[in-house]
Short mmCIF file of C-alpha atoms in Angstrom, two decimals:
data_model
loop_
_atom_site.label_atom_id
_atom_site.label_comp_id
_atom_site.label_asym_id
_atom_site.label_seq_id
_atom_site.Cartn_x
_atom_site.Cartn_y
_atom_site.Cartn_z
CA MET C 1 77.00 36.64 -4.34
CA SER C 2 74.07 34.04 -4.23
CA GLU C 3 70.96 34.36 -6.80
CA GLY C 4 68.58 34.29 -3.80
CA ASP C 5 70.30 37.61 -2.48
CA SER C 6 70.20 39.48 -6.12
CA VAL C 7 66.56 38.68 -6.06
CA GLY C 8 66.10 40.07 -2.34
CA GLU C 9 68.14 42.85 -3.11
CA SER C 10 65.67 43.63 -6.19
CA ILE C 11 62.73 43.34 -3.63
CA HIS C 12 63.88 44.90 -0.43
CA GLY C 13 66.05 47.26 -2.31
CA LYS C 14 65.16 49.22 -5.29
CA PRO C 15 61.55 49.36 -6.53
CA SER C 16 60.08 46.89 -9.04
CA VAL C 17 58.94 48.02 -12.65
CA VAL C 18 55.44 47.50 -11.52
CA ALA C 19 55.80 49.65 -8.48
CA ALA C 20 57.54 51.89 -10.60
CA PHE C 21 55.14 52.33 -13.48
CA PHE C 22 52.16 53.29 -11.05
CA THR C 23 54.77 55.63 -9.47
CA GLY C 24 54.75 57.33 -12.21
CA ILE C 25 51.53 57.46 -12.85
CA GLY C 26 50.59 58.89 -9.54
CA GLN C 27 52.79 61.56 -9.75
CA VAL C 28 51.45 62.29 -13.39
CA TYR C 29 47.84 62.63 -11.72
CA GLN C 30 48.95 64.71 -8.70
CA SER C 31 50.22 67.23 -11.31
CA TRP C 32 47.27 67.17 -13.23
CA LEU C 33 45.73 67.81 -9.74
CA ASP C 34 47.76 70.69 -8.79
CA LYS C 35 47.04 72.37 -12.28
CA SER C 36 43.35 72.10 -12.27
CA THR C 37 43.30 73.65 -8.77
CA PRO C 38 42.79 77.30 -9.65
CA PHE C 39 40.30 76.28 -12.55
CA TYR C 40 37.06 75.55 -10.06
CA ALA C 41 34.54 76.37 -12.57
CA VAL C 42 35.80 74.34 -15.32
CA ARG C 43 36.72 71.46 -12.81
CA TRP C 44 32.78 71.70 -11.76
CA ALA C 45 31.53 72.00 -15.20
CA ALA C 46 33.57 68.84 -16.13
CA THR C 47 31.85 67.01 -13.09
CA LEU C 48 28.26 67.99 -14.28
CA LEU C 49 29.15 66.92 -17.89
CA LEU C 50 29.90 63.78 -16.62
CA THR C 51 27.05 63.09 -14.24
CA ALA C 52 25.20 63.73 -16.83
CA VAL C 53 26.41 60.97 -19.10
CA TYR C 54 25.97 59.03 -16.51
CA MET C 55 22.53 59.82 -15.70
CA ILE C 56 21.54 59.23 -19.26
CA ARG C 57 23.78 56.00 -19.38
CA VAL C 58 21.31 54.36 -16.60
CA TYR C 59 18.15 55.73 -18.18
CA ILE C 60 19.07 53.91 -21.16
CA LEU C 61 20.28 51.04 -19.73
CA GLN C 62 17.30 50.87 -17.04
CA GLY C 63 19.28 49.37 -13.90
CA TRP C 64 21.89 49.81 -11.88
CA TYR C 65 19.59 52.12 -9.86
CA ILE C 66 21.08 50.91 -5.84
CA VAL C 67 24.52 51.93 -7.61
CA THR C 68 22.74 55.40 -8.27
CA TYR C 69 21.19 55.62 -4.75
CA ALA C 70 24.56 54.75 -3.15
CA LEU C 71 26.06 57.88 -5.09
CA GLY C 72 23.51 59.85 -4.23
CA ILE C 73 23.67 59.27 -0.59
CA TYR C 74 27.84 59.64 -0.94
CA HIS C 75 27.44 63.00 -2.47
CA LEU C 76 24.70 63.92 0.05
CA ASN C 77 27.24 63.24 2.39
CA LEU C 78 30.08 65.40 0.79
CA PHE C 79 27.90 68.06 0.47
CA ILE C 80 26.94 68.38 4.23
CA ALA C 81 30.51 68.05 5.10
CA PHE C 82 31.44 70.90 2.73
CA LEU C 83 28.58 73.15 4.35
CA SER C 84 29.79 72.39 8.00
CA PRO C 85 33.07 74.08 9.81
CA LYS C 86 35.75 72.02 10.74
CA VAL C 87 35.53 72.63 14.23
CA ASP C 88 31.65 72.02 15.60
CA PRO C 89 30.37 75.38 17.58
CA SER C 90 28.57 73.03 19.77
CA LEU C 91 31.76 71.37 21.20
CA LEU C 92 33.27 75.20 21.97
CA ASP C 93 32.63 77.10 24.95
CA GLU C 94 31.15 80.71 24.54
CA ASP C 95 34.51 82.42 26.06
CA GLU C 96 36.81 80.01 24.15
CA GLY C 97 37.88 79.04 20.84
CA PRO C 98 37.47 80.76 17.48
CA SER C 99 34.15 82.00 16.70
CA LEU C 100 32.74 81.53 13.16
CA PRO C 101 31.74 84.51 10.74
CA THR C 102 28.79 86.23 11.55
CA LYS C 103 27.26 89.42 10.26
CA GLN C 104 27.51 90.73 13.81
CA ASN C 105 31.12 90.17 14.13
CA GLU C 106 33.44 92.98 13.47
CA GLU C 107 36.54 91.38 12.82
CA PHE C 108 36.91 89.36 9.90
CA ARG C 109 37.11 85.79 10.35
CA PRO C 110 37.04 83.12 7.19
CA PHE C 111 34.70 80.47 7.19
CA ILE C 112 37.14 76.95 7.53
CA ARG C 113 35.25 73.97 5.86
CA ARG C 114 35.21 70.61 7.25
CA LEU C 115 35.65 69.31 3.63
CA PRO C 116 37.43 71.83 1.59
CA GLU C 117 36.19 72.44 -2.04
CA PHE C 118 38.94 70.77 -4.16
CA LYS C 119 38.61 67.59 -2.00
CA PHE C 120 35.13 68.16 -2.78
CA TRP C 121 35.09 67.93 -6.15
CA HIS C 122 37.69 65.49 -6.47
CA SER C 123 35.68 62.65 -3.90
CA ALA C 124 32.27 63.68 -6.07
CA THR C 125 33.96 62.93 -9.39
CA LYS C 126 35.65 59.98 -8.26
CA GLY C 127 32.47 58.87 -6.59
CA ILE C 128 31.21 59.33 -10.52
CA VAL C 129 33.54 57.42 -11.97
CA ILE C 130 33.28 54.52 -9.80
CA ALA C 131 29.77 54.42 -10.15
CA MET C 132 30.25 54.39 -13.77
CA ILE C 133 32.30 51.54 -14.30
CA CYS C 134 29.79 49.56 -11.81
CA THR C 135 27.53 50.20 -14.44
CA PHE C 136 29.86 47.56 -17.10
CA PHE C 137 29.15 44.84 -14.26
CA GLU C 138 25.87 42.97 -14.17
CA ALA C 139 27.08 41.88 -10.71
CA PHE C 140 26.30 45.51 -9.43
CA ASN C 141 22.38 45.53 -11.32
CA VAL C 142 20.37 44.73 -8.08
CA PRO C 143 16.88 44.47 -9.03
CA VAL C 144 14.80 46.80 -7.19
CA PHE C 145 11.71 49.27 -7.09
CA TRP C 146 13.42 52.54 -8.10
CA PRO C 147 10.61 54.90 -7.18
CA ILE C 148 10.92 53.71 -3.53
CA LEU C 149 14.57 54.84 -3.81
CA VAL C 150 13.76 58.07 -5.15
CA MET C 151 11.19 59.01 -2.52
CA TYR C 152 13.37 57.56 0.48
CA PHE C 153 16.37 59.65 -0.73
CA ILE C 154 14.24 62.79 -1.07
CA MET C 155 12.99 62.45 2.42
CA LEU C 156 16.75 61.83 3.62
CA PHE C 157 17.92 64.77 1.96
CA CYS C 158 14.90 67.20 3.10
CA ILE C 159 15.50 65.78 7.03
CA THR C 160 19.72 65.94 6.86
CA MET C 161 19.41 69.58 5.12
CA LYS C 162 16.50 70.51 7.38
CA ARG C 163 19.00 69.80 10.62
CA GLN C 164 21.91 71.54 8.76
CA ILE C 165 19.93 74.46 8.52
CA LYS C 166 19.08 74.60 12.29
CA HIS C 167 22.56 74.26 13.18
CA MET C 168 23.64 77.03 10.91
CA VAL C 169 20.47 79.35 12.93
CA LYS C 170 21.67 78.30 16.02
CA TYR C 171 25.15 78.95 15.94
CA ARG C 172 24.84 82.00 13.59
CA TYR C 173 27.18 81.13 10.79
CA LEU C 174 27.27 81.33 7.18
CA PRO C 175 28.90 78.71 5.21
CA PHE C 176 30.25 80.85 2.29
CA THR C 177 32.88 83.59 2.88
CA HIS C 178 32.86 85.97 0.19
CA GLY C 179 35.78 88.31 0.95
CA LYS C 180 36.42 90.96 3.70
CA ARG C 181 34.34 93.66 4.67
CA THR C 182 35.61 96.57 3.60
CA TYR C 183 34.55 100.23 5.01
CA LYS C 184 34.15 103.10 2.93
CA GLY C 185 34.83 106.71 4.28
CA LYS C 186 34.27 110.04 3.05
CA GLU C 187 34.60 110.09 -0.83
CA ASP C 188 37.64 112.13 -1.88
CA THR C 189 36.87 115.50 -4.00
CA GLY C 190 39.90 115.63 -5.43
CA LYS C 191 40.11 119.36 -4.48
CA THR C 192 43.30 120.60 -2.39
CA PHE C 193 43.25 122.71 0.50
CA SER C 194 44.40 126.10 0.40
CA PRO C 195 44.35 128.56 3.28
CA ARG C 196 45.21 131.67 1.51
CA ARG C 197 42.38 130.67 -0.53
CA ASN C 198 40.05 130.27 1.86
CA LEU C 199 41.37 133.91 3.59
CA THR C 200 40.78 135.54 0.29
CA GLN C 201 37.07 133.96 0.22
CA ARG C 202 36.41 135.48 3.76
CA ASN C 203 37.22 138.86 2.67
CA LEU C 204 35.15 138.80 -0.43
CA GLN C 205 31.98 137.72 1.85
#
């Protein structure tokens, strides 16, 4: 076997050392993500802490406002996708397709989000990490008058949330489902029914 054949076999056959290294890192990263899935409170607390660290860093450096603005727009889009249903009710006919959970529905139908909670958290956290990395490079520090960005973001947030609330009211769905509705019957008094006892009480009366 020639030298070129052995090199081709190492490239096209078994993965290289670099590819195996990144594959192992990806597997470890995915395993930690799988383990953190049920701990949603801890995950969001860590994300909020990371957000506070990023905001403090931007405040101290007095720069990278355009990166912060892009991060805010990205988080706003994630939040709207988190509040939106997976299937747009405006695309469904009234008599076809599953209906969204409302207070008037007797049957319990869970709200299926366009963006699940875990993906929302994961994408939001990755966005903060990327923005934090950008603050270490002067090329991303574009000079801009930051009060204009703040006002524009507030206006965009209000307009977007107003549109989302109107959509929720129009199609009568709730973006949060806490659990299946339970129906309470008569309370159990713990007393047993005895025909002989009831007949005795009637004779005494």
